[in-house]
Coordinates of C-alpha atoms in Angstrom, one line a residue:
X1 CA 8.6 7.6 1.9
X2 CA 12.2 6.4 1.0
X3 CA 13.1 2.9 1.8
X4 CA 16.8 2.8 2.7
X5 CA 17.0 0.7 6.0
X6 CA 18.1 -2.8 7.0
X7 CA 16.4 -5.9 8.3
X8 CA 13.2 -7.6 7.8
X9 CA 9.6 -7.6 9.2
X10 CA 6.3 -9.6 9.0
X11 CA 3.7 -11.1 10.9
X12 CA 0.1 -10.3 11.9
X13 CA -1.1 -6.8 12.8
X14 CA -4.0 -5.4 14.8
X15 CA -5.1 -2.7 12.2
X16 CA -5.6 -0.1 14.9
X17 CA -6.0 2.6 12.3
X18 CA -9.6 2.2 10.5
X19 CA -9.1 1.5 6.9
X20 CA -12.3 2.3 4.6
X21 CA -14.0 -0.8 3.2
X22 CA -15.2 -1.0 -0.3
X23 CA -14.4 1.5 -3.0
X24 CA -13.9 5.1 -2.0
X25 CA -15.6 7.5 -4.3
X26 CA -14.6 10.6 -2.6
X27 CA -12.4 13.3 -4.5
X28 CA -9.5 15.3 -2.7
X29 CA -8.9 17.6 -5.5
X30 CA -10.2 20.7 -3.7
X31 CA -7.7 19.8 -0.8
X32 CA -4.8 19.4 -3.0
X33 CA -5.6 22.8 -4.7
X34 CA -5.9 24.5 -1.3
X35 CA -2.6 22.7 0.1
X36 CA -0.6 23.6 -3.0
X37 CA -1.9 27.2 -3.2
X38 CA 0.7 27.9 -0.6
X39 CA 3.2 28.4 -3.3
X40 CA 1.3 30.7 -5.5
X41 CA 2.4 34.0 -4.0
X42 CA 5.9 32.7 -2.9
X43 CA 6.7 31.7 -6.4
X44 CA 5.4 35.1 -7.8
X45 CA 7.3 37.1 -5.3
X46 CA 10.6 35.2 -5.7
X47 CA 10.3 35.8 -9.5
X48 CA 9.7 39.4 -9.1
X49 CA 12.7 39.6 -6.8
X50 CA 14.9 37.7 -9.4
X51 CA 13.7 40.2 -12.0
X52 CA 12.3 37.4 -14.2
X53 CA 9.4 39.2 -15.8
X54 CA 11.5 42.2 -16.9
X55 CA 14.3 39.9 -18.0
X56 CA 11.9 37.8 -20.0
X57 CA 10.2 40.8 -21.4
X58 CA 13.5 42.0 -22.9
X59 CA 13.6 38.8 -24.9
X60 CA 10.3 39.4 -26.6
X61 CA 12.1 40.1 -29.9
X62 CA 13.7 36.8 -29.8
X63 CA 10.2 35.1 -29.3
X64 CA 11.0 34.5 -25.6
X65 CA 13.5 32.3 -24.0
X66 CA 13.8 28.6 -23.1
X67 CA 14.2 27.4 -19.6
X68 CA 17.9 26.9 -20.0
X69 CA 18.3 30.6 -21.2
X70 CA 16.2 31.8 -18.2
X71 CA 18.5 29.9 -15.9
X72 CA 21.6 31.3 -17.5
X73 CA 20.1 34.8 -17.5
X74 CA 19.0 34.6 -13.9
X75 CA 22.1 32.6 -12.7
X76 CA 19.6 29.9 -11.2
X77 CA 19.9 26.3 -11.4
X78 CA 18.0 24.3 -14.1
X79 CA 15.7 22.3 -11.6
X80 CA 14.5 25.5 -9.6
X81 CA 14.0 27.3 -12.7
X82 CA 11.8 24.7 -14.4
X83 CA 10.0 24.5 -11.1
X84 CA 9.3 28.3 -11.1
X85 CA 8.4 28.7 -14.8
X86 CA 5.9 25.7 -14.5
X87 CA 4.1 27.6 -11.6
X88 CA 4.2 30.9 -13.4
X89 CA 2.8 29.1 -16.4
X90 CA 0.1 27.5 -14.6
X91 CA -0.9 30.6 -12.8
X92 CA -1.3 32.4 -16.1
X93 CA 1.5 34.8 -16.2
X94 CA 3.7 32.9 -18.9
X95 CA 3.0 30.7 -21.5
X96 CA 5.4 28.2 -23.5
X97 CA 5.4 27.9 -27.2
X98 CA 7.9 25.8 -29.0
X99 CA 10.0 25.5 -25.9
X100 CA 10.1 29.3 -25.4
X101 CA 8.5 31.2 -22.6
X102 CA 6.8 34.5 -22.9
X103 CA 4.8 36.8 -20.6
X104 CA 0.9 36.8 -20.8
X105 CA -1.0 40.1 -21.1
X106 CA -1.7 39.6 -17.3
X107 CA 2.1 39.6 -16.7
X108 CA 2.9 42.4 -18.9
X109 CA 0.1 44.7 -17.2
X110 CA 0.7 43.9 -13.5
X111 CA 4.4 42.4 -13.1
X112 CA 6.6 44.8 -15.2
X113 CA 8.1 47.6 -13.2
X114 CA 7.5 50.1 -15.7
X115 CA 3.7 49.3 -16.0
X116 CA 1.5 52.0 -14.5
X117 CA -0.5 49.0 -13.1
X118 CA 2.5 47.3 -11.4
X119 CA 1.5 45.2 -8.6
X120 CA 5.1 44.4 -7.3
X121 CA 5.1 46.8 -4.4
X122 CA 2.2 45.1 -2.8
X123 CA 3.2 41.6 -3.7
X124 CA 6.8 42.2 -2.4
X125 CA 5.6 44.1 0.7
X126 CA 6.6 41.3 3.0
X127 CA 9.7 39.3 2.1
X128 CA 10.7 38.3 5.6
X129 CA 8.4 35.2 5.8
X130 CA 9.7 31.7 6.4
X131 CA 8.1 30.4 3.1
X132 CA 9.6 33.4 1.1
X133 CA 13.0 32.8 2.6
X134 CA 13.0 29.1 2.0
X135 CA 11.9 29.2 -1.5
X136 CA 14.4 31.9 -2.5
X137 CA 17.3 30.1 -0.8
X138 CA 16.2 26.8 -2.8
X139 CA 15.9 28.6 -6.0
X140 CA 19.3 30.3 -5.7
X141 CA 20.9 27.2 -4.7
X142 CA 19.0 24.7 -6.6
X143 CA 19.1 22.4 -3.7
X144 CA 16.6 21.6 -1.0
X145 CA 16.5 23.9 2.1
X146 CA 14.3 21.6 4.2
X147 CA 12.9 18.2 4.4
X148 CA 13.4 14.7 5.5
X149 CA 15.2 13.5 2.4
X150 CA 18.6 13.0 4.0
X151 CA 17.2 10.9 6.6
X152 CA 15.5 8.7 3.9
X153 CA 18.6 8.5 2.0
X154 CA 20.8 7.6 5.0
X155 CA 18.1 5.2 6.4
X156 CA 18.3 7.0 9.7
X157 CA 14.5 7.5 10.9
X158 CA 13.6 7.5 14.6
X159 CA 10.5 5.9 15.7
X160 CA 9.0 9.3 16.5
X161 CA 10.0 10.8 13.1
X162 CA 8.6 7.8 11.4
X163 CA 5.2 8.1 12.9
X164 CA 4.9 11.6 12.0
X165 CA 6.0 11.3 8.4
X166 CA 4.1 8.2 7.8
X167 CA 0.8 9.8 9.1
X168 CA 1.5 12.7 6.8
X169 CA 2.0 10.5 3.7
X170 CA -1.1 8.2 4.7
X171 CA -3.4 11.2 4.8
X172 CA -2.4 12.6 1.2
X173 CA -2.4 9.1 -0.3
X174 CA -5.5 7.3 0.9
X175 CA -8.0 8.8 -1.8
X176 CA -5.3 8.2 -4.5
X177 CA -4.7 4.5 -3.5
X178 CA -8.4 3.9 -3.8
X179 CA -8.1 5.2 -7.4
X180 CA -5.2 2.8 -8.4
X181 CA -7.0 -0.1 -6.9
X182 CA -10.1 0.7 -9.1
X183 CA -8.6 1.8 -12.3
X184 CA -5.4 -0.5 -12.9
X185 CA -5.8 -3.8 -14.3
X186 CA -3.7 -6.2 -12.2
X187 CA -4.8 -9.4 -14.0
X188 CA -2.1 -12.1 -13.7
X189 CA -0.5 -10.5 -10.7
X190 CA 0.0 -12.3 -7.6
X191 CA 2.8 -10.5 -5.8
X192 CA 3.1 -6.8 -5.7
X193 CA 6.1 -5.0 -4.2
X194 CA 5.3 -1.4 -2.9
X195 CA 8.8 0.3 -2.8
X196 CA 9.2 3.0 -0.1
X197 CA 5.5 2.3 0.5
X198 CA 5.0 4.3 3.6
X199 CA 1.8 3.3 5.6
X200 CA 1.1 0.4 2.9
X201 CA -1.9 2.3 1.8
X202 CA -1.6 1.4 -1.9
X203 CA -0.8 -2.1 -1.0
X204 CA -3.9 -2.4 1.1
X205 CA -6.1 -0.8 -1.6
X206 CA -4.8 -3.0 -4.5
X207 CA -5.2 -6.2 -2.5
X208 CA -8.8 -5.3 -1.4
X209 CA -9.6 -4.8 -5.1
X210 CA -7.8 -7.8 -6.3
X211 CA -8.5 -11.0 -4.2
X212 CA -5.5 -13.0 -5.9
X213 CA -2.9 -10.4 -5.0
X214 CA -0.7 -10.4 -2.0
X215 CA 1.7 -7.6 -1.3
X216 CA 4.9 -6.5 0.5
X217 CA 5.8 -3.1 1.8
X218 CA 9.3 -2.4 1.5
X219 CA 10.3 0.4 4.0
X220 CA 12.8 1.4 6.7
X221 CA 12.5 -0.6 9.7
X222 CA 10.8 1.9 12.0
X223 CA 8.1 2.2 9.4
X224 CA 7.7 -1.4 8.9
X225 CA 6.7 -1.6 12.6
X226 CA 4.1 1.0 12.1
X227 CA 2.7 -0.7 9.1
X228 CA 2.3 -4.1 11.1
X229 CA 1.2 -2.6 14.4
X230 CA -0.8 0.4 13.4
X231 CA -1.9 0.6 9.6
X232 CA -2.4 -2.9 8.3
X233 CA -6.2 -4.0 8.3
X234 CA -6.6 -7.2 10.2
X235 CA -8.3 -8.8 7.2
X236 CA -5.1 -8.4 5.2
X237 CA -2.7 -9.7 7.9
X238 CA -2.1 -12.9 5.8
X239 CA -1.8 -11.3 2.4
X240 CA 0.3 -8.2 3.3
X241 CA 3.8 -8.3 4.9
X242 CA 6.8 -6.1 5.1
X243 CA 10.5 -6.1 4.3
X244 CA 13.3 -3.4 4.6
X245 CA 16.6 -3.0 2.8
X246 CA 18.6 -0.1 1.5
X247 CA 16.8 0.6 -1.9
X248 CA 19.8 2.4 -3.2
X249 CA 22.6 -0.2 -2.3
X250 CA 21.2 -3.5 -1.7
X251 CA 19.7 -6.2 -4.2
X252 CA 15.9 -6.3 -4.3
X253 CA 13.8 -9.4 -3.5
X254 CA 12.6 -11.3 -6.5
X255 CA 9.5 -13.0 -7.2
X256 CA 7.3 -10.0 -7.9
X257 CA 5.4 -9.2 -10.9
X258 CA 5.0 -5.6 -10.2
X259 CA 7.3 -3.0 -8.4
X260 CA 5.2 0.0 -7.3
X261 CA 6.4 3.3 -6.5
X262 CA 4.3 6.1 -5.2
X263 CA 5.7 9.6 -5.0
X264 CA 9.0 8.4 -4.8
X265 CA 10.9 9.2 -8.1
X266 CA 9.7 12.9 -7.6
X267 CA 11.9 12.8 -4.4
X268 CA 15.3 12.1 -6.2
X269 CA 17.4 13.2 -9.0
X270 CA 17.2 11.9 -12.4
X271 CA 20.3 10.0 -12.0
X272 CA 19.1 8.3 -8.8
X273 CA 15.8 7.6 -10.6
X274 CA 17.6 5.7 -13.2
X275 CA 19.5 3.8 -10.6
X276 CA 16.1 2.7 -8.9
X277 CA 14.6 1.9 -12.3
X278 CA 17.7 -0.4 -13.1
X279 CA 17.4 -2.1 -9.7
X280 CA 13.7 -2.8 -10.4
X281 CA 14.5 -4.0 -13.9
X282 CA 17.2 -6.5 -12.5
X283 CA 14.8 -8.0 -9.9
X284 CA 11.6 -8.2 -12.2
X285 CA 10.7 -11.2 -14.3
X286 CA 10.5 -11.2 -18.0
X287 CA 6.9 -9.3 -18.5
X288 CA 7.2 -7.8 -15.1
X289 CA 6.1 -4.1 -14.8
X290 CA 7.3 -1.2 -13.0
X291 CA 4.4 1.3 -12.0
X292 CA 5.2 5.0 -11.1
X293 CA 2.3 6.8 -9.4
X294 CA 3.1 10.5 -10.0
X295 CA 1.6 13.9 -10.3
X296 CA 2.8 14.7 -14.0
X297 CA 3.8 18.1 -15.4
X298 CA 2.6 18.8 -18.9
X299 CA 5.0 18.2 -21.8
X300 CA 5.5 22.0 -22.2
X301 CA 6.4 22.1 -18.4
X302 CA 4.2 25.3 -18.1
X303 CA 1.8 23.4 -15.9
X304 CA -0.6 22.1 -14.7
X305 CA -0.7 24.4 -11.7
X306 CA -1.0 21.8 -9.0
X307 CA 1.6 19.5 -10.3
X308 CA 3.9 22.5 -10.7
X309 CA 3.2 23.7 -7.3
X310 CA 4.1 20.1 -6.0
X311 CA 7.3 20.4 -7.9
X312 CA 8.2 23.6 -5.8
X313 CA 7.3 21.6 -2.8
X314 CA 10.0 18.9 -4.0
X315 CA 12.6 21.7 -4.7
X316 CA 12.3 22.9 -1.2
X317 CA 12.2 19.5 0.5
X318 CA 14.1 17.2 -1.7
X319 CA 16.5 16.6 -4.5
X320 CA 13.8 15.8 -7.0
X321 CA 10.9 17.4 -8.9
X322 CA 7.9 16.5 -10.6
X323 CA 8.6 14.9 -13.9
X324 CA 6.6 15.1 -17.3
X325 CA 5.7 11.6 -19.1
X326 CA 8.4 12.1 -21.5
X327 CA 10.8 12.5 -18.7
X328 CA 9.7 9.3 -17.1
X329 CA 9.6 7.5 -20.3
X330 CA 13.3 8.5 -21.0
X331 CA 14.3 7.3 -17.3
X332 CA 12.5 4.0 -17.8
X333 CA 13.9 3.4 -21.2
X334 CA 17.4 4.1 -20.1
X335 CA 16.9 1.3 -17.6
X336 CA 15.6 -1.2 -20.2
X337 CA 11.9 -0.9 -19.8
X338 CA 9.6 -0.7 -23.0
X339 CA 5.9 0.2 -23.8
X340 CA 6.0 3.1 -21.3
X341 CA 2.4 4.6 -21.1
X342 CA 0.3 6.7 -18.7
X343 CA -3.2 6.0 -17.1
X344 CA -4.9 8.7 -15.2
X345 CA -6.1 7.3 -11.9
X346 CA -6.9 10.5 -10.0
X347 CA -7.8 14.2 -10.9
X348 CA -4.0 14.8 -10.6
X349 CA -2.2 11.5 -10.4
X350 CA -1.4 9.1 -13.2
X351 CA 0.2 5.6 -13.1
X352 CA 3.3 5.3 -15.6
X353 CA 3.8 1.8 -16.5
X354 CA 6.9 0.0 -18.2
X355 CA 7.3 -3.5 -19.1
X356 CA 10.6 -5.6 -18.9
X357 CA 11.1 -7.5 -22.2

């Protein structure tokens, strides 16, 4: 969740929501696949509606087309075009070689209008559903058609809305948080700042796995109250506190060796991400690290499928997208970070780390 509120919080919590003890060994890969599969048909149907497959087939003599050329040819925005192409690549309808997208045999057989095996009439049979309409609107306008991003950006989140969104984020983050706690080396770290940290699940997992670490969840005031009153385990009450500020406009607290962001950069535009990275760089000490917990697109941006579908989710709900490692390396480098590298911590998630010289 995005932290853009004002005020401060802290104190002991009752830990009303059970938090697993020890090290979680479960995998939620299947659940991620099922959840993100909601976008498989809608992306394919929207691509058919836009004429993407026939347009791209017309570029075969040129060896295909780049994402920029596809966007120009279909009059779609760069962010939405990238997201759609990545899903179609992940599904196996497109491939990318040398930056150019081409149709696979399956796409030529079943998604071209002049093919005797054309499936389009069935796939496009019902274009009145909310999912199709939302995606088509987002693709045509290259801007979100739903979502809580404006509430996050403005720092206006009611207690009821905060409770709903925090529960959502907690449920899809818990398994990944244990992966971070188990896989990432926090040697030498004593203070950990979880920026826009939601329920605090990553702070809890890191502190549980590293006895010398204490953490702060930086969030909106309504979410901070939830962290303290509902989510924070009782045994971490002395090691985990909360604070709130507008992460886009206010100076960040100093004294932390790690600034951690889970599913935050994917909510925002590249320009906003550079701004967040610069705020982090300013507040970190020399040798301090920024850590981005994100689901990475591959370098060709034609998959993997679940990450690509998550980018569609971001297209609909936020101004952001899923980034590749090279994208994030560029963003962090622009802010001054060096030695940017990635470490897998989950079947789909990685930690991208940059160091302040």
